[in-house]
Amino acid sequence: MTPARRRLTVDLGLSALLVATFVTREGPARLPHAIAGGAMAGLAIFHVSQHSAWVRSVWARKAAHPQRRLALLNVALAGAYALAVPTGALAWWRGGVFATVHVVSGFTAIVLSLTHLATNRRALVRLVRPKPGRPGPSPSPTPT
């Protein structure tokens, strides 16, 4: 699998898991929500590791980097998810204030995720439909 195909697969997986966690947030069966949320957290960590060179370059150049605002959005997004995941487990176990914090941080994470997707829309479109003459995600080789 090419790096571009892997990035596209991870991005699509994160989007699908975001929808799955939102759709399963209500009702008596919380296990699907917890599984989708945990899977999304794991995939998000992998996603960040895929872009670690970009993260390092932005933070190394500090405020002078042209993509500093996107980096700050990503930090806020990571913070929202870092708060939503453990408070989700605590809300399931103890309820109360943990449930409130989980709901607020979860919806904040959704809004920031959608903002992140909108901000990166050009790069995502390039992964799906590269410009002529540029290599895009090639199909996986089929065994013969």
Coordinates of C-alpha atoms in Angstrom, one line a residue:
M1 CA 0.0 0.0 0.0
T2 CA 1.4 3.4 -1.0
P3 CA 1.8 6.1 1.7
A4 CA -0.9 8.2 -0.1
R5 CA -3.3 5.2 -0.1
R6 CA -2.6 4.6 3.6
R7 CA -3.2 8.2 4.5
L8 CA -6.5 8.1 2.6
T9 CA -7.5 4.9 4.3
V10 CA -6.7 6.3 7.7
D11 CA -8.6 9.6 7.0
L12 CA -11.7 7.7 5.7
G13 CA -11.5 5.4 8.8
L14 CA -11.3 8.3 11.1
S15 CA -14.3 9.9 9.4
A16 CA -16.3 6.7 9.6
L17 CA -15.5 6.2 13.3
L18 CA -16.4 9.8 14.0
V19 CA -19.9 9.2 12.5
A20 CA -20.1 5.8 14.4
T21 CA -19.3 7.4 17.7
F22 CA -21.8 10.1 17.2
V23 CA -24.6 7.8 16.0
T24 CA -24.1 5.4 18.9
R25 CA -23.9 8.0 21.6
E26 CA -27.6 7.5 22.8
G27 CA -29.4 4.5 24.1
P28 CA -28.9 1.8 26.6
A29 CA -26.2 -0.1 24.7
R30 CA -23.0 2.0 25.3
L31 CA -20.6 -0.7 24.3
P32 CA -20.7 0.2 20.5
H33 CA -20.0 3.8 21.4
A34 CA -17.1 2.8 23.6
I35 CA -15.6 0.5 21.0
A36 CA -16.0 3.1 18.2
G37 CA -14.5 5.8 20.4
G38 CA -11.6 3.6 21.5
A39 CA -10.9 2.6 17.9
M40 CA -11.0 6.2 16.8
A41 CA -8.5 7.2 19.6
G42 CA -6.1 4.5 18.4
L43 CA -6.4 5.4 14.8
A44 CA -6.0 9.1 15.7
I45 CA -2.7 8.3 17.4
F46 CA -1.6 6.5 14.2
H47 CA -2.8 9.5 12.1
V48 CA -0.7 11.9 14.2
S49 CA 2.3 9.7 13.9
Q50 CA 1.9 9.7 10.1
H51 CA 2.2 13.5 10.2
S52 CA 4.9 13.7 12.8
A53 CA 7.4 15.4 10.4
W54 CA 4.9 18.1 9.7
V55 CA 4.2 18.6 13.4
R56 CA 7.9 18.9 14.2
S57 CA 8.5 21.4 11.4
V58 CA 5.7 23.6 12.6
W59 CA 6.7 23.6 16.2
A60 CA 10.4 24.0 15.4
R61 CA 9.8 27.3 13.5
K62 CA 7.3 28.6 16.1
A63 CA 5.1 31.5 15.2
A64 CA 6.8 32.1 11.8
H65 CA 5.4 29.0 10.3
P66 CA 2.6 29.7 7.8
Q67 CA 0.5 26.7 9.1
R68 CA 0.7 27.7 12.7
R69 CA -3.1 28.2 13.0
L70 CA -3.7 24.7 11.6
A71 CA -1.2 23.3 14.2
L72 CA -3.1 25.1 17.0
L73 CA -6.4 23.6 15.7
N74 CA -4.7 20.2 15.8
V75 CA -3.5 20.7 19.4
A76 CA -7.0 21.8 20.5
L77 CA -8.5 18.7 18.7
A78 CA -6.0 16.4 20.4
G79 CA -6.8 18.0 23.7
A80 CA -10.6 17.6 23.2
Y81 CA -10.1 13.9 22.4
A82 CA -7.6 13.4 25.2
L83 CA -10.3 14.7 27.6
A84 CA -13.2 12.9 25.9
V85 CA -11.7 9.4 26.0
P86 CA -11.0 9.0 29.7
T87 CA -14.0 11.0 30.8
G88 CA -16.1 8.6 28.7
A89 CA -14.9 5.7 30.6
L90 CA -15.3 7.5 33.9
A91 CA -18.8 8.7 32.9
W92 CA -19.8 5.1 32.2
W93 CA -18.5 4.0 35.6
R94 CA -19.3 6.9 37.8
G95 CA -21.6 9.3 35.9
G96 CA -22.1 12.8 37.3
V97 CA -19.6 15.5 36.4
F98 CA -17.6 13.0 34.2
A99 CA -20.7 12.6 32.0
T100 CA -21.0 16.4 31.6
V101 CA -17.3 16.8 30.8
H102 CA -17.5 13.9 28.4
V103 CA -20.4 15.4 26.5
V104 CA -18.9 18.9 26.3
S105 CA -15.4 17.6 25.2
G106 CA -17.0 15.1 22.8
F107 CA -19.1 17.7 21.0
T108 CA -16.1 20.1 21.0
A109 CA -14.1 17.3 19.4
I110 CA -16.7 16.8 16.8
V111 CA -16.8 20.5 15.9
L112 CA -13.0 20.6 15.8
S113 CA -12.8 17.4 13.7
L114 CA -15.2 18.9 11.1
T115 CA -13.1 22.1 11.2
H116 CA -10.0 20.0 10.7
L117 CA -11.6 18.2 7.7
A118 CA -12.7 21.5 6.2
T119 CA -9.3 23.0 6.6
N120 CA -7.6 20.0 5.0
R121 CA -10.1 19.5 2.3
R122 CA -7.7 20.3 -0.6
A123 CA -5.2 17.8 0.6
L124 CA -8.0 15.2 1.0
V125 CA -9.3 15.9 -2.5
R126 CA -5.8 15.5 -3.9
L127 CA -5.5 12.1 -2.2
V128 CA -8.8 11.0 -3.9
R129 CA -8.3 12.7 -7.2
P130 CA -4.7 13.8 -7.9
K131 CA -3.9 16.4 -10.5
P132 CA -2.9 15.1 -13.9
G133 CA 0.8 14.2 -14.0
R134 CA 1.0 13.7 -10.2
P135 CA 1.0 10.3 -8.7
G136 CA -2.0 9.5 -6.6
P137 CA -2.9 6.5 -4.5
S138 CA -2.3 3.6 -6.8
P139 CA -4.5 0.5 -6.5
S140 CA -3.0 -2.3 -4.5
P141 CA -1.3 -4.9 -6.7
T142 CA -3.5 -7.9 -7.4
P143 CA -2.0 -11.3 -6.8
T144 CA -1.7 -13.3 -10.0

